Amino acid sequence: MQKWLLNAMIEYNSASFQNSQSYPAVLHMPGKILDKIIKWCFESLPDEILVGIDVNNKLKVNQQVNELFRSMESRNDLFAGQDFVIGEAEIVNRGDSYSVHHLPEDWTDGIFTESRGARGGRFTHWLHTHPNAVAIPSHQDADAAQSTHGVDLILGVEFTPEGPFGWYDNVEGVRRPLGKNEQQERENREPPRSAAGWRRKWWKKKNQRQVLGIAPTGHSIHGLELIAFHKSGVGVNVVLVDDEGMPYGWPFTK
């Protein structure tokens, strides 16, 4: 695992801890699986990918960690697989934002398919990617989540070369960056004082974005976002863990 991603996961977990009171439940996701999915995302461009995720029935979540990230209004029975760490992930489809949620025939068994929804209910959790777009659910995403027994996750990735689609962030919602963009934060604290300054800022932002890391495909990664949500519409806190089920950046203290 590259150092930039390790540092990004530590920062992400710190934010998950600081915002723990905003979520009714926690999902424990191994960092090595996230690393794998990021690679799949770039290998499948310009398509989105749909990833089926199952839990590791032999690895329960660490209760000490769970208690520390638990909110005052937490629920122990919000979603399927809540007591276990994520164990396996597989690509099951690729396509645009409309077709990506539908499983190919190879991944369906034909039994109760209609009642299970477009995805066939094959996995506990589902993740799909938003290439060069923020990790905010669309109407299609929310509809597809209604047949999910666990949670839905979205991985948003900002990168260059952009290909056919530029970075899209004109959408409202709570965003969870994976790694801080220090350059952007500094510019946001110091807004331009003139119209010419705004033009320079836009041009600089477009052409001199901070690079978090380099993908195996050679793309420059400028930003990552990761969210999880339940079909009821509530957000789910994500904690990124190592092979032993401990969060990157542990320990955290209140």
PDB file of C-alpha atoms in Angstrom, residues 6-233:
ATOM      1  CA  LEU A   6      -2.036   5.174   4.311  1.00  0.00           C
ATOM      2  CA  ASN A   7      -1.810   8.818   5.415  1.00  0.00           C
ATOM      3  CA  ALA A   8      -5.153   9.583   3.767  1.00  0.00           C
ATOM      4  CA  MET A   9      -6.821   6.725   5.662  1.00  0.00           C
ATOM      5  CA  ILE A  10      -5.421   7.976   8.970  1.00  0.00           C
ATOM      6  CA  GLU A  11      -6.870  11.434   8.281  1.00  0.00           C
ATOM      7  CA  TYR A  12     -10.182   9.906   7.195  1.00  0.00           C
ATOM      8  CA  ASN A  13     -10.452   7.865  10.398  1.00  0.00           C
ATOM      9  CA  SER A  14      -9.691  10.953  12.448  1.00  0.00           C
ATOM     10  CA  ALA A  15     -12.605  12.734  10.762  1.00  0.00           C
ATOM     11  CA  SER A  16     -14.817   9.664  11.311  1.00  0.00           C
ATOM     12  CA  PHE A  17     -13.971   9.825  15.008  1.00  0.00           C
ATOM     13  CA  GLN A  18     -14.558  13.574  15.292  1.00  0.00           C
ATOM     14  CA  ASN A  19     -17.941  13.283  13.531  1.00  0.00           C
ATOM     15  CA  SER A  20     -19.047  10.043  15.190  1.00  0.00           C
ATOM     16  CA  GLN A  21     -22.088  11.650  16.849  1.00  0.00           C
ATOM     17  CA  SER A  22     -23.574  12.330  13.404  1.00  0.00           C
ATOM     18  CA  TYR A  23     -24.025   8.641  12.547  1.00  0.00           C
ATOM     19  CA  PRO A  24     -26.291   5.889  13.934  1.00  0.00           C
ATOM     20  CA  ALA A  25     -23.959   3.031  12.939  1.00  0.00           C
ATOM     21  CA  VAL A  26     -20.389   2.168  11.930  1.00  0.00           C
ATOM     22  CA  LEU A  27     -19.016   0.090   9.041  1.00  0.00           C
ATOM     23  CA  HIS A  28     -15.528  -1.425   9.417  1.00  0.00           C
ATOM     24  CA  MET A  29     -13.730  -1.619   6.050  1.00  0.00           C
ATOM     25  CA  PRO A  30     -10.202  -3.023   5.529  1.00  0.00           C
ATOM     26  CA  GLY A  31      -7.818  -0.559   3.927  1.00  0.00           C
ATOM     27  CA  LYS A  32      -6.416  -3.246   1.618  1.00  0.00           C
ATOM     28  CA  ILE A  33      -9.865  -3.711   0.070  1.00  0.00           C
ATOM     29  CA  LEU A  34     -10.222   0.027  -0.478  1.00  0.00           C
ATOM     30  CA  ASP A  35      -6.781   0.008  -2.109  1.00  0.00           C
ATOM     31  CA  LYS A  36      -7.914  -2.793  -4.433  1.00  0.00           C
ATOM     32  CA  ILE A  37     -11.127  -0.967  -5.375  1.00  0.00           C
ATOM     33  CA  ILE A  38      -9.237   2.244  -6.182  1.00  0.00           C
ATOM     34  CA  LYS A  39      -7.060   0.260  -8.613  1.00  0.00           C
ATOM     35  CA  TRP A  40     -10.142  -1.330 -10.200  1.00  0.00           C
ATOM     36  CA  CYS A  41     -11.684   2.113 -10.573  1.00  0.00           C
ATOM     37  CA  PHE A  42      -8.801   3.400 -12.677  1.00  0.00           C
ATOM     38  CA  GLU A  43      -8.466   0.198 -14.695  1.00  0.00           C
ATOM     39  CA  SER A  44     -12.151   0.508 -15.693  1.00  0.00           C
ATOM     40  CA  LEU A  45     -12.199   4.176 -16.752  1.00  0.00           C
ATOM     41  CA  PRO A  46     -14.185   5.936 -18.084  1.00  0.00           C
ATOM     42  CA  ASP A  47     -16.884   3.591 -16.741  1.00  0.00           C
ATOM     43  CA  GLU A  48     -18.267   3.455 -13.254  1.00  0.00           C
ATOM     44  CA  ILE A  49     -17.899   0.071 -11.564  1.00  0.00           C
ATOM     45  CA  LEU A  50     -20.240  -1.810  -9.232  1.00  0.00           C
ATOM     46  CA  VAL A  51     -18.501  -3.839  -6.533  1.00  0.00           C
ATOM     47  CA  GLY A  52     -20.235  -6.533  -4.497  1.00  0.00           C
ATOM     48  CA  ILE A  53     -18.983  -6.788  -0.918  1.00  0.00           C
ATOM     49  CA  ASP A  54     -19.392  -9.546   1.669  1.00  0.00           C
ATOM     50  CA  VAL A  55     -18.421  -9.632   5.332  1.00  0.00           C
ATOM     51  CA  ASN A  56     -15.782 -11.805   6.970  1.00  0.00           C
ATOM     52  CA  ASN A  57     -17.797 -14.104   9.250  1.00  0.00           C
ATOM     53  CA  LYS A  58     -14.594 -15.026  11.080  1.00  0.00           C
ATOM     54  CA  LEU A  59     -13.674 -11.440  12.003  1.00  0.00           C
ATOM     55  CA  LYS A  60     -16.074  -9.584  14.263  1.00  0.00           C
ATOM     56  CA  VAL A  61     -15.664  -5.859  14.717  1.00  0.00           C
ATOM     57  CA  ASN A  62     -13.451  -4.842  17.627  1.00  0.00           C
ATOM     58  CA  GLN A  63     -15.846  -3.828  20.401  1.00  0.00           C
ATOM     59  CA  GLN A  64     -13.386  -1.358  21.903  1.00  0.00           C
ATOM     60  CA  VAL A  65     -13.246   0.424  18.557  1.00  0.00           C
ATOM     61  CA  ASN A  66     -16.997   0.190  18.113  1.00  0.00           C
ATOM     62  CA  GLU A  67     -17.637   1.758  21.515  1.00  0.00           C
ATOM     63  CA  LEU A  68     -15.271   4.630  20.811  1.00  0.00           C
ATOM     64  CA  PHE A  69     -16.975   5.457  17.499  1.00  0.00           C
ATOM     65  CA  ARG A  70     -20.497   4.845  18.835  1.00  0.00           C
ATOM     66  CA  SER A  71     -22.889   7.809  18.895  1.00  0.00           C
ATOM     67  CA  MET A  72     -25.494   8.634  21.533  1.00  0.00           C
ATOM     68  CA  GLU A  73     -28.220   7.475  19.111  1.00  0.00           C
ATOM     69  CA  SER A  74     -26.465   4.403  17.740  1.00  0.00           C
ATOM     70  CA  ARG A  75     -28.337   1.317  16.547  1.00  0.00           C
ATOM     71  CA  ASN A  76     -26.955  -2.214  16.692  1.00  0.00           C
ATOM     72  CA  ASP A  77     -29.393  -3.598  14.116  1.00  0.00           C
ATOM     73  CA  LEU A  78     -29.451  -0.983  11.362  1.00  0.00           C
ATOM     74  CA  PHE A  79     -28.024  -3.154   8.577  1.00  0.00           C
ATOM     75  CA  ALA A  80     -27.029  -6.731   7.779  1.00  0.00           C
ATOM     76  CA  GLY A  81     -23.440  -7.669   8.604  1.00  0.00           C
ATOM     77  CA  GLN A  82     -23.092  -4.842  11.116  1.00  0.00           C
ATOM     78  CA  ASP A  83     -21.174  -7.021  13.602  1.00  0.00           C
ATOM     79  CA  PHE A  84     -18.508  -8.089  11.104  1.00  0.00           C
ATOM     80  CA  VAL A  85     -15.589  -6.533   9.246  1.00  0.00           C
ATOM     81  CA  ILE A  86     -15.824  -6.469   5.443  1.00  0.00           C
ATOM     82  CA  GLY A  87     -14.099  -9.531   4.003  1.00  0.00           C
ATOM     83  CA  GLU A  88     -14.355  -9.831   0.220  1.00  0.00           C
ATOM     84  CA  ALA A  89     -15.011  -7.565  -2.768  1.00  0.00           C
ATOM     85  CA  GLU A  90     -15.629  -8.405  -6.435  1.00  0.00           C
ATOM     86  CA  ILE A  91     -16.383  -6.337  -9.532  1.00  0.00           C
ATOM     87  CA  VAL A  92     -19.785  -7.379 -10.849  1.00  0.00           C
ATOM     88  CA  ASN A  93     -20.534  -4.692 -13.440  1.00  0.00           C
ATOM     89  CA  ARG A  94     -19.275  -1.595 -15.203  1.00  0.00           C
ATOM     90  CA  GLY A  95     -21.118   1.070 -17.161  1.00  0.00           C
ATOM     91  CA  ASP A  96     -22.690   4.510 -16.900  1.00  0.00           C
ATOM     92  CA  SER A  97     -24.636   5.847 -13.922  1.00  0.00           C
ATOM     93  CA  TYR A  98     -27.848   4.225 -15.171  1.00  0.00           C
ATOM     94  CA  SER A  99     -26.679   0.749 -16.217  1.00  0.00           C
ATOM     95  CA  VAL A 100     -24.005   0.115 -13.597  1.00  0.00           C
ATOM     96  CA  HIS A 101     -26.512  -0.919 -10.909  1.00  0.00           C
ATOM     97  CA  HIS A 102     -27.949  -3.802 -12.972  1.00  0.00           C
ATOM     98  CA  LEU A 103     -26.245  -7.163 -12.605  1.00  0.00           C
ATOM     99  CA  PRO A 104     -25.191  -9.107 -15.720  1.00  0.00           C
ATOM    100  CA  GLU A 105     -26.867 -12.503 -16.128  1.00  0.00           C
ATOM    101  CA  ASP A 106     -23.657 -14.236 -15.033  1.00  0.00           C
ATOM    102  CA  TRP A 107     -24.191 -12.809 -11.536  1.00  0.00           C
ATOM    103  CA  THR A 108     -27.860 -13.686 -11.093  1.00  0.00           C
ATOM    104  CA  ASP A 109     -29.319 -17.073 -10.218  1.00  0.00           C
ATOM    105  CA  GLY A 110     -32.817 -16.327 -11.500  1.00  0.00           C
ATOM    106  CA  ILE A 111     -34.447 -17.040  -8.131  1.00  0.00           C
ATOM    107  CA  PHE A 112     -36.556 -14.239  -6.656  1.00  0.00           C
ATOM    108  CA  THR A 113     -34.687 -11.800  -8.915  1.00  0.00           C
ATOM    109  CA  GLU A 114     -37.561  -9.325  -9.158  1.00  0.00           C
ATOM    110  CA  SER A 115     -38.103  -9.150  -5.401  1.00  0.00           C
ATOM    111  CA  ARG A 116     -34.379  -8.640  -4.850  1.00  0.00           C
ATOM    112  CA  GLY A 117     -34.196  -5.589  -7.086  1.00  0.00           C
ATOM    113  CA  ALA A 118     -31.913  -4.820 -10.023  1.00  0.00           C
ATOM    114  CA  ARG A 119     -28.836  -6.168  -8.227  1.00  0.00           C
ATOM    115  CA  GLY A 120     -30.297  -9.556  -7.379  1.00  0.00           C
ATOM    116  CA  GLY A 121     -29.394  -9.333  -3.680  1.00  0.00           C
ATOM    117  CA  ARG A 122     -26.214 -11.370  -4.184  1.00  0.00           C
ATOM    118  CA  PHE A 123     -23.951  -9.475  -1.742  1.00  0.00           C
ATOM    119  CA  THR A 124     -24.347  -7.878   1.698  1.00  0.00           C
ATOM    120  CA  HIS A 125     -22.959  -4.451   0.751  1.00  0.00           C
ATOM    121  CA  TRP A 126     -22.486  -2.646  -2.550  1.00  0.00           C
ATOM    122  CA  LEU A 127     -20.011   0.029  -3.640  1.00  0.00           C
ATOM    123  CA  HIS A 128     -19.933   1.928  -6.893  1.00  0.00           C
ATOM    124  CA  THR A 129     -17.557   4.573  -8.161  1.00  0.00           C
ATOM    125  CA  HIS A 130     -18.059   8.145  -9.322  1.00  0.00           C
ATOM    126  CA  PRO A 131     -15.147   8.907 -11.697  1.00  0.00           C
ATOM    127  CA  ASN A 132     -14.399  12.636 -11.546  1.00  0.00           C
ATOM    128  CA  ALA A 133     -17.518  13.313  -9.489  1.00  0.00           C
ATOM    129  CA  VAL A 134     -18.265  13.806  -5.818  1.00  0.00           C
ATOM    130  CA  ALA A 135     -19.432  10.907  -3.656  1.00  0.00           C
ATOM    131  CA  ILE A 136     -23.031  12.089  -3.293  1.00  0.00           C
ATOM    132  CA  PRO A 137     -25.920   9.683  -4.058  1.00  0.00           C
ATOM    133  CA  SER A 138     -27.971  10.357  -7.185  1.00  0.00           C
ATOM    134  CA  HIS A 139     -31.633   9.386  -7.568  1.00  0.00           C
ATOM    135  CA  GLN A 140     -30.511   6.206  -9.345  1.00  0.00           C
ATOM    136  CA  ASP A 141     -28.160   5.401  -6.458  1.00  0.00           C
ATOM    137  CA  ALA A 142     -30.901   5.893  -3.863  1.00  0.00           C
ATOM    138  CA  ASP A 143     -33.327   3.706  -5.817  1.00  0.00           C
ATOM    139  CA  ALA A 144     -30.788   0.891  -6.187  1.00  0.00           C
ATOM    140  CA  ALA A 145     -30.042   1.000  -2.448  1.00  0.00           C
ATOM    141  CA  GLN A 146     -33.598  -0.042  -1.601  1.00  0.00           C
ATOM    142  CA  SER A 147     -32.726  -3.693  -2.259  1.00  0.00           C
ATOM    143  CA  THR A 148     -29.468  -3.630  -0.261  1.00  0.00           C
ATOM    144  CA  HIS A 149     -29.461  -5.593   3.003  1.00  0.00           C
ATOM    145  CA  GLY A 150     -26.262  -3.973   4.228  1.00  0.00           C
ATOM    146  CA  VAL A 151     -25.115  -0.504   3.181  1.00  0.00           C
ATOM    147  CA  ASP A 152     -24.261   1.256  -0.062  1.00  0.00           C
ATOM    148  CA  LEU A 153     -20.918   2.980  -0.501  1.00  0.00           C
ATOM    149  CA  ILE A 154     -19.762   5.516  -3.072  1.00  0.00           C
ATOM    150  CA  LEU A 155     -16.132   6.200  -3.955  1.00  0.00           C
ATOM    151  CA  GLY A 156     -15.621   9.536  -5.690  1.00  0.00           C
ATOM    152  CA  VAL A 157     -12.297  10.047  -7.465  1.00  0.00           C
ATOM    153  CA  GLU A 158     -10.859  13.287  -8.880  1.00  0.00           C
ATOM    154  CA  PHE A 159      -8.060  12.696 -11.401  1.00  0.00           C
ATOM    155  CA  THR A 160      -6.231  13.870 -14.502  1.00  0.00           C
ATOM    156  CA  PRO A 161      -6.027  13.329 -17.419  1.00  0.00           C
ATOM    157  CA  GLU A 162      -9.779  13.731 -17.142  1.00  0.00           C
ATOM    158  CA  GLY A 163     -10.810  11.958 -20.335  1.00  0.00           C
ATOM    159  CA  PRO A 164     -14.328  12.717 -21.621  1.00  0.00           C
ATOM    160  CA  PHE A 165     -15.637  14.077 -18.312  1.00  0.00           C
ATOM    161  CA  GLY A 166     -14.237  16.910 -16.208  1.00  0.00           C
ATOM    162  CA  TRP A 167     -14.544  17.162 -12.430  1.00  0.00           C
ATOM    163  CA  TYR A 168     -18.186  17.561 -11.353  1.00  0.00           C
ATOM    164  CA  ASP A 169     -19.075  18.857  -7.893  1.00  0.00           C
ATOM    165  CA  ASN A 170     -22.200  20.941  -8.540  1.00  0.00           C
ATOM    166  CA  VAL A 171     -24.355  18.914  -6.153  1.00  0.00           C
ATOM    167  CA  GLU A 172     -25.458  19.345  -2.551  1.00  0.00           C
ATOM    168  CA  GLY A 173     -24.753  16.837   0.191  1.00  0.00           C
ATOM    169  CA  VAL A 174     -22.340  15.858   2.952  1.00  0.00           C
ATOM    170  CA  ARG A 175     -18.917  15.064   1.526  1.00  0.00           C
ATOM    171  CA  ARG A 176     -16.263  12.905   3.207  1.00  0.00           C
ATOM    172  CA  PRO A 177     -12.824  13.564   1.689  1.00  0.00           C
ATOM    173  CA  LEU A 178     -10.237  10.813   1.931  1.00  0.00           C
ATOM    174  CA  GLY A 179      -7.103  12.867   2.479  1.00  0.00           C
ATOM    175  CA  LYS A 180      -6.914  16.624   2.822  1.00  0.00           C
ATOM    176  CA  ASN A 181      -6.260  18.927  -0.101  1.00  0.00           C
ATOM    177  CA  GLU A 182      -4.107  21.430   1.778  1.00  0.00           C
ATOM    178  CA  GLN A 183      -3.737  23.706  -1.243  1.00  0.00           C
ATOM    179  CA  GLN A 184      -7.499  24.008  -1.695  1.00  0.00           C
ATOM    180  CA  GLU A 185      -8.067  24.611   2.022  1.00  0.00           C
ATOM    181  CA  ARG A 186      -5.477  27.401   1.986  1.00  0.00           C
ATOM    182  CA  GLU A 187      -7.094  29.049  -1.033  1.00  0.00           C
ATOM    183  CA  ASN A 188     -10.536  28.802   0.552  1.00  0.00           C
ATOM    184  CA  ARG A 189      -9.241  30.663   3.604  1.00  0.00           C
ATOM    185  CA  GLU A 190      -7.815  33.422   1.387  1.00  0.00           C
ATOM    186  CA  PRO A 191     -10.462  34.364  -1.219  1.00  0.00           C
ATOM    187  CA  PRO A 192      -9.440  36.611  -4.147  1.00  0.00           C
ATOM    188  CA  ARG A 193     -10.144  40.334  -3.822  1.00  0.00           C
ATOM    189  CA  SER A 194     -11.000  41.094  -7.463  1.00  0.00           C
ATOM    190  CA  ALA A 195     -12.605  39.617 -10.585  1.00  0.00           C
ATOM    191  CA  ALA A 196      -9.155  39.094 -12.066  1.00  0.00           C
ATOM    192  CA  GLY A 197      -8.164  37.295  -8.896  1.00  0.00           C
ATOM    193  CA  TRP A 198     -11.124  34.932  -9.220  1.00  0.00           C
ATOM    194  CA  ARG A 199     -10.143  34.152 -12.820  1.00  0.00           C
ATOM    195  CA  ARG A 200      -6.585  33.419 -11.773  1.00  0.00           C
ATOM    196  CA  LYS A 201      -7.851  31.206  -8.945  1.00  0.00           C
ATOM    197  CA  TRP A 202     -10.076  29.221 -11.326  1.00  0.00           C
ATOM    198  CA  TRP A 203      -7.237  28.728 -13.813  1.00  0.00           C
ATOM    199  CA  LYS A 204      -4.787  27.735 -11.095  1.00  0.00           C
ATOM    200  CA  LYS A 205      -7.275  25.327  -9.524  1.00  0.00           C
ATOM    201  CA  LYS A 206      -7.846  23.666 -12.894  1.00  0.00           C
ATOM    202  CA  ASN A 207      -4.207  23.367 -13.895  1.00  0.00           C
ATOM    203  CA  GLN A 208      -2.216  23.149 -10.644  1.00  0.00           C
ATOM    204  CA  ARG A 209      -4.237  20.865  -8.424  1.00  0.00           C
ATOM    205  CA  GLN A 210      -2.479  19.089  -5.600  1.00  0.00           C
ATOM    206  CA  VAL A 211      -1.547  15.485  -6.387  1.00  0.00           C
ATOM    207  CA  LEU A 212      -2.298  13.037  -3.577  1.00  0.00           C
ATOM    208  CA  GLY A 213      -0.836  10.052  -5.412  1.00  0.00           C
ATOM    209  CA  ILE A 214      -0.348   8.297  -8.739  1.00  0.00           C
ATOM    210  CA  ALA A 215      -2.645   5.465  -9.837  1.00  0.00           C
ATOM    211  CA  PRO A 216      -1.232   2.268 -11.408  1.00  0.00           C
ATOM    212  CA  THR A 217      -2.610   3.546 -14.734  1.00  0.00           C
ATOM    213  CA  GLY A 218      -0.479   6.706 -14.482  1.00  0.00           C
ATOM    214  CA  HIS A 219      -3.367   9.041 -13.632  1.00  0.00           C
ATOM    215  CA  SER A 220      -2.730  11.780 -11.091  1.00  0.00           C
ATOM    216  CA  ILE A 221      -5.108  11.470  -8.137  1.00  0.00           C
ATOM    217  CA  HIS A 222      -6.202  14.881  -6.865  1.00  0.00           C
ATOM    218  CA  GLY A 223      -8.895  13.800  -4.445  1.00  0.00           C
ATOM    219  CA  LEU A 224     -10.851  10.861  -3.050  1.00  0.00           C
ATOM    220  CA  GLU A 225     -14.193  10.786  -1.263  1.00  0.00           C
ATOM    221  CA  LEU A 226     -15.873   7.853   0.485  1.00  0.00           C
ATOM    222  CA  ILE A 227     -19.369   7.692   1.964  1.00  0.00           C
ATOM    223  CA  ALA A 228     -21.723   4.955   3.142  1.00  0.00           C
ATOM    224  CA  PHE A 229     -25.486   5.157   3.567  1.00  0.00           C
ATOM    225  CA  HIS A 230     -28.429   2.967   4.521  1.00  0.00           C
ATOM    226  CA  LYS A 231     -31.489   2.536   2.311  1.00  0.00           C
ATOM    227  CA  SER A 232     -33.496   4.545   4.854  1.00  0.00           C
ATOM    228  CA  GLY A 233     -31.416   7.568   3.863  1.00  0.00           C
TER     229      GLY A 233
END
